[in-house]
Amino acid sequence: MLLSDHVLFLDGEALVIDKPEGLPVDPPRDGSLSLENHLDSLRFGFRRWPLPVHRLDRDTSGCLLLARNPKAHGRFTRAFEARAVEKRYLAILDGVPAGDSGTIDLPLAKTSSAETGWRMIGDPKGKPSVSHWEKLAVADGRALLRFRPETGRTHQLRVHALEGLGFAILGDPVYGRGRKSDRTLLHAERLVVDRDVKPPIVAEAPFPDRFAALGFAAPEGAAPTRG
């Protein structure tokens, strides 16, 4: 796998790749491959490796922003913290929620136990977490949704889907019925980062083949599938 073939945006300070599902951003404890193993191929003439600005779960594919120098990394990080970044995700839910669109305002907190490990849950005393959603299509008792999260909490969309809409994201082994060998059907389809002087960073990841294999076509406004 060559991540240099997955570039969606590139200039002197920013790089956006279409991260493949199954590739973790941070090195796993078991020593298996991660984004770090591919950073040398993403230098594109620079001496420094690019640095990821945010995180996507291992199973989540799509737009991942990397900064090509430390100064840019700081500015992009502050933009995420200030909620000045437009993020758009696609997800297939293991069921069909009522309604066509809405907003989930559900604070999240971390919980853990010796039996099940850690996970995020809805908690009125947790950190503010807001996600907007719209239902795009239904096929075989499942729904294709587009999420626009305002915040970027850990596992936010996965918990909001389950606790806010009543159905987990298909394949989710933590919050849904997925097995450890399954992959969560979540895709970061669009990322926009405004910049003061330069034009904004705009990247759109192609509609995933794994979504199309379940009977869903690329919705209006989505980038087409690869190939």
PDB file of C-alpha atoms in Angstrom:
ATOM      1  CA  MET A   1       0.000   0.000   0.000  1.00  0.00           C
ATOM      2  CA  LEU A   2       1.422   3.368  -1.051  1.00  0.00           C
ATOM      3  CA  LEU A   3      -0.128   6.293   0.814  1.00  0.00           C
ATOM      4  CA  SER A   4       1.452   8.607  -1.753  1.00  0.00           C
ATOM      5  CA  ASP A   5      -1.326   7.350  -4.049  1.00  0.00           C
ATOM      6  CA  HIS A   6      -3.959   8.485  -1.505  1.00  0.00           C
ATOM      7  CA  VAL A   7      -3.144  12.215  -1.494  1.00  0.00           C
ATOM      8  CA  LEU A   8      -6.210  14.467  -1.682  1.00  0.00           C
ATOM      9  CA  PHE A   9      -4.544  17.847  -1.050  1.00  0.00           C
ATOM     10  CA  LEU A  10      -0.939  19.027  -1.045  1.00  0.00           C
ATOM     11  CA  ASP A  11       0.805  22.380  -0.735  1.00  0.00           C
ATOM     12  CA  GLY A  12       3.785  23.815   1.125  1.00  0.00           C
ATOM     13  CA  GLU A  13       2.307  23.465   4.606  1.00  0.00           C
ATOM     14  CA  ALA A  14      -0.513  20.927   4.440  1.00  0.00           C
ATOM     15  CA  LEU A  15      -1.178  17.413   3.254  1.00  0.00           C
ATOM     16  CA  VAL A  16      -4.496  15.550   3.336  1.00  0.00           C
ATOM     17  CA  ILE A  17      -4.610  11.834   2.630  1.00  0.00           C
ATOM     18  CA  ASP A  18      -7.466   9.388   2.223  1.00  0.00           C
ATOM     19  CA  LYS A  19      -6.495   7.167   5.150  1.00  0.00           C
ATOM     20  CA  PRO A  20      -7.315   3.521   4.429  1.00  0.00           C
ATOM     21  CA  GLU A  21      -9.594   1.715   6.867  1.00  0.00           C
ATOM     22  CA  GLY A  22      -7.634  -0.624   9.098  1.00  0.00           C
ATOM     23  CA  LEU A  23      -4.575   1.651   9.346  1.00  0.00           C
ATOM     24  CA  PRO A  24      -4.088   3.172  12.828  1.00  0.00           C
ATOM     25  CA  VAL A  25      -2.737   6.703  13.137  1.00  0.00           C
ATOM     26  CA  ASP A  26      -0.748   5.931  16.302  1.00  0.00           C
ATOM     27  CA  PRO A  27       1.593   2.915  16.563  1.00  0.00           C
ATOM     28  CA  PRO A  28      -0.291  -0.013  18.162  1.00  0.00           C
ATOM     29  CA  ARG A  29       1.086  -1.749  21.235  1.00  0.00           C
ATOM     30  CA  ASP A  30       1.450  -4.981  19.272  1.00  0.00           C
ATOM     31  CA  GLY A  31       4.006  -3.375  16.962  1.00  0.00           C
ATOM     32  CA  SER A  32       1.895  -3.702  13.812  1.00  0.00           C
ATOM     33  CA  LEU A  33       2.044  -1.133  11.025  1.00  0.00           C
ATOM     34  CA  SER A  34       0.641   2.358  11.487  1.00  0.00           C
ATOM     35  CA  LEU A  35       0.689   5.707   9.711  1.00  0.00           C
ATOM     36  CA  GLU A  36       4.178   6.276  11.119  1.00  0.00           C
ATOM     37  CA  ASN A  37       5.533   3.538   8.853  1.00  0.00           C
ATOM     38  CA  HIS A  38       4.365   5.508   5.801  1.00  0.00           C
ATOM     39  CA  LEU A  39       5.466   9.033   6.733  1.00  0.00           C
ATOM     40  CA  ASP A  40       8.770   8.859   4.875  1.00  0.00           C
ATOM     41  CA  SER A  41       6.901   8.307   1.597  1.00  0.00           C
ATOM     42  CA  LEU A  42       4.820  11.426   2.310  1.00  0.00           C
ATOM     43  CA  ARG A  43       7.704  13.916   2.593  1.00  0.00           C
ATOM     44  CA  PHE A  44       7.461  14.949  -1.097  1.00  0.00           C
ATOM     45  CA  GLY A  45      10.855  16.646  -1.081  1.00  0.00           C
ATOM     46  CA  PHE A  46      10.766  17.966   2.496  1.00  0.00           C
ATOM     47  CA  ARG A  47      13.320  16.781   5.046  1.00  0.00           C
ATOM     48  CA  ARG A  48      10.768  16.525   7.824  1.00  0.00           C
ATOM     49  CA  TRP A  49       8.095  13.896   8.096  1.00  0.00           C
ATOM     50  CA  PRO A  50       4.586  15.395   8.061  1.00  0.00           C
ATOM     51  CA  LEU A  51       2.783  15.370  11.407  1.00  0.00           C
ATOM     52  CA  PRO A  52      -0.857  14.301  11.832  1.00  0.00           C
ATOM     53  CA  VAL A  53      -2.968  17.159  13.193  1.00  0.00           C
ATOM     54  CA  HIS A  54      -5.894  15.045  14.408  1.00  0.00           C
ATOM     55  CA  ARG A  55      -6.835  11.398  14.774  1.00  0.00           C
ATOM     56  CA  LEU A  56      -9.138   8.965  13.013  1.00  0.00           C
ATOM     57  CA  ASP A  57      -9.998   5.590  14.513  1.00  0.00           C
ATOM     58  CA  ARG A  58      -8.259   2.586  12.979  1.00  0.00           C
ATOM     59  CA  ASP A  59     -11.406   1.528  11.100  1.00  0.00           C
ATOM     60  CA  THR A  60     -12.331   5.038   9.932  1.00  0.00           C
ATOM     61  CA  SER A  61     -11.256   5.834   6.390  1.00  0.00           C
ATOM     62  CA  GLY A  62     -11.051   9.216   4.730  1.00  0.00           C
ATOM     63  CA  CYS A  63      -9.661  12.709   5.161  1.00  0.00           C
ATOM     64  CA  LEU A  64      -6.703  12.983   7.520  1.00  0.00           C
ATOM     65  CA  LEU A  65      -4.801  16.280   7.766  1.00  0.00           C
ATOM     66  CA  LEU A  66      -1.044  16.340   8.243  1.00  0.00           C
ATOM     67  CA  ALA A  67       1.112  19.457   8.672  1.00  0.00           C
ATOM     68  CA  ARG A  68       4.378  19.719   6.793  1.00  0.00           C
ATOM     69  CA  ASN A  69       6.129  21.903   9.385  1.00  0.00           C
ATOM     70  CA  PRO A  70       5.766  22.528  13.153  1.00  0.00           C
ATOM     71  CA  LYS A  71       4.474  26.087  12.742  1.00  0.00           C
ATOM     72  CA  ALA A  72       1.631  24.948  10.498  1.00  0.00           C
ATOM     73  CA  HIS A  73       0.913  22.073  12.876  1.00  0.00           C
ATOM     74  CA  GLY A  74       0.350  24.543  15.696  1.00  0.00           C
ATOM     75  CA  ARG A  75      -2.006  26.706  13.637  1.00  0.00           C
ATOM     76  CA  PHE A  76      -4.028  23.744  12.391  1.00  0.00           C
ATOM     77  CA  THR A  77      -4.254  22.280  15.893  1.00  0.00           C
ATOM     78  CA  ARG A  78      -5.626  25.575  17.207  1.00  0.00           C
ATOM     79  CA  ALA A  79      -8.172  25.627  14.378  1.00  0.00           C
ATOM     80  CA  PHE A  80      -9.472  22.208  15.449  1.00  0.00           C
ATOM     81  CA  GLU A  81      -9.591  23.278  19.088  1.00  0.00           C
ATOM     82  CA  ALA A  82     -11.540  26.427  18.115  1.00  0.00           C
ATOM     83  CA  ARG A  83     -14.050  24.353  16.079  1.00  0.00           C
ATOM     84  CA  ALA A  84     -13.016  26.328  12.994  1.00  0.00           C
ATOM     85  CA  VAL A  85     -12.803  23.196  10.832  1.00  0.00           C
ATOM     86  CA  GLU A  86     -15.622  21.800   8.701  1.00  0.00           C
ATOM     87  CA  LYS A  87     -15.829  18.006   9.022  1.00  0.00           C
ATOM     88  CA  ARG A  88     -18.254  15.704   7.243  1.00  0.00           C
ATOM     89  CA  TYR A  89     -18.581  11.955   7.736  1.00  0.00           C
ATOM     90  CA  LEU A  90     -20.566   9.119   6.195  1.00  0.00           C
ATOM     91  CA  ALA A  91     -21.724   6.156   8.263  1.00  0.00           C
ATOM     92  CA  ILE A  92     -23.868   3.086   7.736  1.00  0.00           C
ATOM     93  CA  LEU A  93     -26.081   2.392  10.749  1.00  0.00           C
ATOM     94  CA  ASP A  94     -27.173  -1.073  11.817  1.00  0.00           C
ATOM     95  CA  GLY A  95     -30.820  -0.023  11.557  1.00  0.00           C
ATOM     96  CA  VAL A  96     -32.944   2.875  10.357  1.00  0.00           C
ATOM     97  CA  PRO A  97     -33.459   5.808  12.738  1.00  0.00           C
ATOM     98  CA  ALA A  98     -36.698   7.769  12.816  1.00  0.00           C
ATOM     99  CA  GLY A  99     -36.744  11.135  11.102  1.00  0.00           C
ATOM    100  CA  ASP A 100     -34.667  12.514   8.277  1.00  0.00           C
ATOM    101  CA  SER A 101     -32.284  14.857  10.094  1.00  0.00           C
ATOM    102  CA  GLY A 102     -31.519  16.400  13.449  1.00  0.00           C
ATOM    103  CA  THR A 103     -28.937  17.400  16.039  1.00  0.00           C
ATOM    104  CA  ILE A 104     -27.517  15.239  18.818  1.00  0.00           C
ATOM    105  CA  ASP A 105     -26.385  17.256  21.831  1.00  0.00           C
ATOM    106  CA  LEU A 106     -25.002  14.607  24.171  1.00  0.00           C
ATOM    107  CA  PRO A 107     -22.005  15.252  26.470  1.00  0.00           C
ATOM    108  CA  LEU A 108     -19.529  12.376  26.610  1.00  0.00           C
ATOM    109  CA  ALA A 109     -17.372  10.921  29.365  1.00  0.00           C
ATOM    110  CA  LYS A 110     -14.963   7.990  29.580  1.00  0.00           C
ATOM    111  CA  THR A 111     -15.745   4.908  31.631  1.00  0.00           C
ATOM    112  CA  SER A 112     -13.797   1.695  32.155  1.00  0.00           C
ATOM    113  CA  SER A 113     -14.057  -1.677  33.839  1.00  0.00           C
ATOM    114  CA  ALA A 114     -11.845  -4.714  34.208  1.00  0.00           C
ATOM    115  CA  GLU A 115     -14.344  -6.822  32.262  1.00  0.00           C
ATOM    116  CA  THR A 116     -14.921  -4.697  29.163  1.00  0.00           C
ATOM    117  CA  GLY A 117     -12.092  -2.159  29.160  1.00  0.00           C
ATOM    118  CA  TRP A 118     -12.751   1.516  28.440  1.00  0.00           C
ATOM    119  CA  ARG A 119     -15.413   3.186  26.334  1.00  0.00           C
ATOM    120  CA  MET A 120     -17.220   6.509  26.012  1.00  0.00           C
ATOM    121  CA  ILE A 121     -20.767   7.038  27.279  1.00  0.00           C
ATOM    122  CA  GLY A 122     -23.337   9.805  27.333  1.00  0.00           C
ATOM    123  CA  ASP A 123     -22.998  11.701  30.603  1.00  0.00           C
ATOM    124  CA  PRO A 124     -24.572  15.063  31.537  1.00  0.00           C
ATOM    125  CA  LYS A 125     -21.353  15.874  33.406  1.00  0.00           C
ATOM    126  CA  GLY A 126     -19.158  14.961  30.421  1.00  0.00           C
ATOM    127  CA  LYS A 127     -17.546  17.175  27.802  1.00  0.00           C
ATOM    128  CA  PRO A 128     -19.927  19.002  25.407  1.00  0.00           C
ATOM    129  CA  SER A 129     -20.437  16.986  22.206  1.00  0.00           C
ATOM    130  CA  VAL A 130     -22.658  18.037  19.304  1.00  0.00           C
ATOM    131  CA  SER A 131     -23.310  16.253  16.002  1.00  0.00           C
ATOM    132  CA  HIS A 132     -25.703  17.164  13.194  1.00  0.00           C
ATOM    133  CA  TRP A 133     -27.017  14.331  11.014  1.00  0.00           C
ATOM    134  CA  GLU A 134     -29.127  13.621   7.958  1.00  0.00           C
ATOM    135  CA  LYS A 135     -30.402  10.358   6.535  1.00  0.00           C
ATOM    136  CA  LEU A 136     -29.330   9.894   2.917  1.00  0.00           C
ATOM    137  CA  ALA A 137     -30.528   6.423   1.927  1.00  0.00           C
ATOM    138  CA  VAL A 138     -31.907   3.119   3.222  1.00  0.00           C
ATOM    139  CA  ALA A 139     -31.018  -0.372   1.992  1.00  0.00           C
ATOM    140  CA  ASP A 140     -31.649  -3.807   3.512  1.00  0.00           C
ATOM    141  CA  GLY A 141     -32.726  -2.414   6.861  1.00  0.00           C
ATOM    142  CA  ARG A 142     -29.700  -0.161   7.204  1.00  0.00           C
ATOM    143  CA  ALA A 143     -29.321   3.580   6.790  1.00  0.00           C
ATOM    144  CA  LEU A 144     -26.605   5.708   5.210  1.00  0.00           C
ATOM    145  CA  LEU A 145     -26.136   8.876   7.257  1.00  0.00           C
ATOM    146  CA  ARG A 146     -24.080  12.016   6.860  1.00  0.00           C
ATOM    147  CA  PHE A 147     -22.733  13.488  10.096  1.00  0.00           C
ATOM    148  CA  ARG A 148     -21.418  17.010  10.642  1.00  0.00           C
ATOM    149  CA  PRO A 149     -19.783  17.045  14.074  1.00  0.00           C
ATOM    150  CA  GLU A 150     -19.215  20.410  15.742  1.00  0.00           C
ATOM    151  CA  THR A 151     -16.904  18.909  18.353  1.00  0.00           C
ATOM    152  CA  GLY A 152     -14.269  16.207  18.039  1.00  0.00           C
ATOM    153  CA  ARG A 153     -14.554  13.973  21.082  1.00  0.00           C
ATOM    154  CA  THR A 154     -13.161  10.453  21.139  1.00  0.00           C
ATOM    155  CA  HIS A 155     -15.666   8.018  19.582  1.00  0.00           C
ATOM    156  CA  GLN A 156     -18.179  10.878  19.328  1.00  0.00           C
ATOM    157  CA  LEU A 157     -20.075   9.692  16.259  1.00  0.00           C
ATOM    158  CA  ARG A 158     -20.032   6.077  17.381  1.00  0.00           C
ATOM    159  CA  VAL A 159     -21.672   6.942  20.717  1.00  0.00           C
ATOM    160  CA  HIS A 160     -24.013   9.544  19.250  1.00  0.00           C
ATOM    161  CA  ALA A 161     -25.244   7.000  16.711  1.00  0.00           C
ATOM    162  CA  LEU A 162     -25.995   4.438  19.420  1.00  0.00           C
ATOM    163  CA  GLU A 163     -27.292   6.632  22.236  1.00  0.00           C
ATOM    164  CA  GLY A 164     -28.646   9.519  20.198  1.00  0.00           C
ATOM    165  CA  LEU A 165     -30.269   7.615  17.332  1.00  0.00           C
ATOM    166  CA  GLY A 166     -30.737   4.148  18.811  1.00  0.00           C
ATOM    167  CA  PHE A 167     -28.526   2.240  16.354  1.00  0.00           C
ATOM    168  CA  ALA A 168     -24.802   1.594  16.371  1.00  0.00           C
ATOM    169  CA  ILE A 169     -22.632   2.098  13.319  1.00  0.00           C
ATOM    170  CA  LEU A 170     -22.504  -1.171  11.395  1.00  0.00           C
ATOM    171  CA  GLY A 171     -19.549  -3.369  12.280  1.00  0.00           C
ATOM    172  CA  ASP A 172     -18.673  -1.497  15.474  1.00  0.00           C
ATOM    173  CA  PRO A 173     -17.243  -4.105  17.895  1.00  0.00           C
ATOM    174  CA  VAL A 174     -17.403  -1.809  20.939  1.00  0.00           C
ATOM    175  CA  TYR A 175     -20.741  -0.008  20.662  1.00  0.00           C
ATOM    176  CA  GLY A 176     -22.525  -2.346  18.282  1.00  0.00           C
ATOM    177  CA  ARG A 177     -22.857  -5.993  17.333  1.00  0.00           C
ATOM    178  CA  GLY A 178     -19.623  -6.185  15.347  1.00  0.00           C
ATOM    179  CA  ARG A 179     -17.015  -8.810  16.058  1.00  0.00           C
ATOM    180  CA  LYS A 180     -13.344  -7.990  16.598  1.00  0.00           C
ATOM    181  CA  SER A 181     -12.682  -9.023  13.009  1.00  0.00           C
ATOM    182  CA  ASP A 182     -15.305  -6.579  11.646  1.00  0.00           C
ATOM    183  CA  ARG A 183     -14.643  -3.021  10.512  1.00  0.00           C
ATOM    184  CA  THR A 184     -16.732  -0.058  11.638  1.00  0.00           C
ATOM    185  CA  LEU A 185     -18.456   1.569   8.642  1.00  0.00           C
ATOM    186  CA  LEU A 186     -17.387   5.187   9.182  1.00  0.00           C
ATOM    187  CA  HIS A 187     -15.751   7.441   6.588  1.00  0.00           C
ATOM    188  CA  ALA A 188     -14.407  11.015   6.842  1.00  0.00           C
ATOM    189  CA  GLU A 189     -15.622  12.278   3.480  1.00  0.00           C
ATOM    190  CA  ARG A 190     -14.810  16.013   3.609  1.00  0.00           C
ATOM    191  CA  LEU A 191     -12.466  18.366   5.442  1.00  0.00           C
ATOM    192  CA  VAL A 192     -12.222  22.161   5.114  1.00  0.00           C
ATOM    193  CA  VAL A 193      -9.733  24.289   7.047  1.00  0.00           C
ATOM    194  CA  ASP A 194      -9.750  28.060   6.585  1.00  0.00           C
ATOM    195  CA  ARG A 195      -6.413  29.883   6.479  1.00  0.00           C
ATOM    196  CA  ASP A 196      -5.775  33.580   7.007  1.00  0.00           C
ATOM    197  CA  VAL A 197      -3.787  34.367   3.852  1.00  0.00           C
ATOM    198  CA  LYS A 198      -3.719  31.226   1.757  1.00  0.00           C
ATOM    199  CA  PRO A 199      -6.807  29.652   0.179  1.00  0.00           C
ATOM    200  CA  PRO A 200      -8.585  27.154   2.458  1.00  0.00           C
ATOM    201  CA  ILE A 201      -7.618  23.514   2.603  1.00  0.00           C
ATOM    202  CA  VAL A 202     -10.436  21.593   0.910  1.00  0.00           C
ATOM    203  CA  ALA A 203     -10.302  17.813   0.593  1.00  0.00           C
ATOM    204  CA  GLU A 204     -12.901  15.199  -0.319  1.00  0.00           C
ATOM    205  CA  ALA A 205     -12.275  11.465  -0.022  1.00  0.00           C
ATOM    206  CA  PRO A 206     -13.839   9.085  -2.566  1.00  0.00           C
ATOM    207  CA  PHE A 207     -16.962   7.159  -1.598  1.00  0.00           C
ATOM    208  CA  PRO A 208     -15.698   3.850  -0.142  1.00  0.00           C
ATOM    209  CA  ASP A 209     -16.053   0.616  -2.064  1.00  0.00           C
ATOM    210  CA  ARG A 210     -17.001  -1.106   1.209  1.00  0.00           C
ATOM    211  CA  PHE A 211     -20.066   1.156   1.421  1.00  0.00           C
ATOM    212  CA  ALA A 212     -20.991   0.524  -2.207  1.00  0.00           C
ATOM    213  CA  ALA A 213     -20.716  -3.254  -1.622  1.00  0.00           C
ATOM    214  CA  LEU A 214     -23.622  -2.983   0.835  1.00  0.00           C
ATOM    215  CA  GLY A 215     -25.943  -1.514  -1.796  1.00  0.00           C
ATOM    216  CA  PHE A 216     -25.375   2.213  -1.271  1.00  0.00           C
ATOM    217  CA  ALA A 217     -24.513   4.608  -4.077  1.00  0.00           C
ATOM    218  CA  ALA A 218     -22.396   7.710  -3.601  1.00  0.00           C
ATOM    219  CA  PRO A 219     -24.807  10.408  -2.370  1.00  0.00           C
ATOM    220  CA  GLU A 220     -25.121  13.826  -3.933  1.00  0.00           C
ATOM    221  CA  GLY A 221     -22.146  15.928  -2.963  1.00  0.00           C
ATOM    222  CA  ALA A 222     -19.846  12.955  -2.338  1.00  0.00           C
ATOM    223  CA  ALA A 223     -16.663  12.286  -4.251  1.00  0.00           C
ATOM    224  CA  PRO A 224     -16.978   9.252  -6.582  1.00  0.00           C
ATOM    225  CA  THR A 225     -15.482   5.856  -5.778  1.00  0.00           C
ATOM    226  CA  ARG A 226     -11.898   5.183  -6.800  1.00  0.00           C
ATOM    227  CA  GLY A 227     -11.291   3.935 -10.276  1.00  0.00           C
TER     228      GLY A 227
END
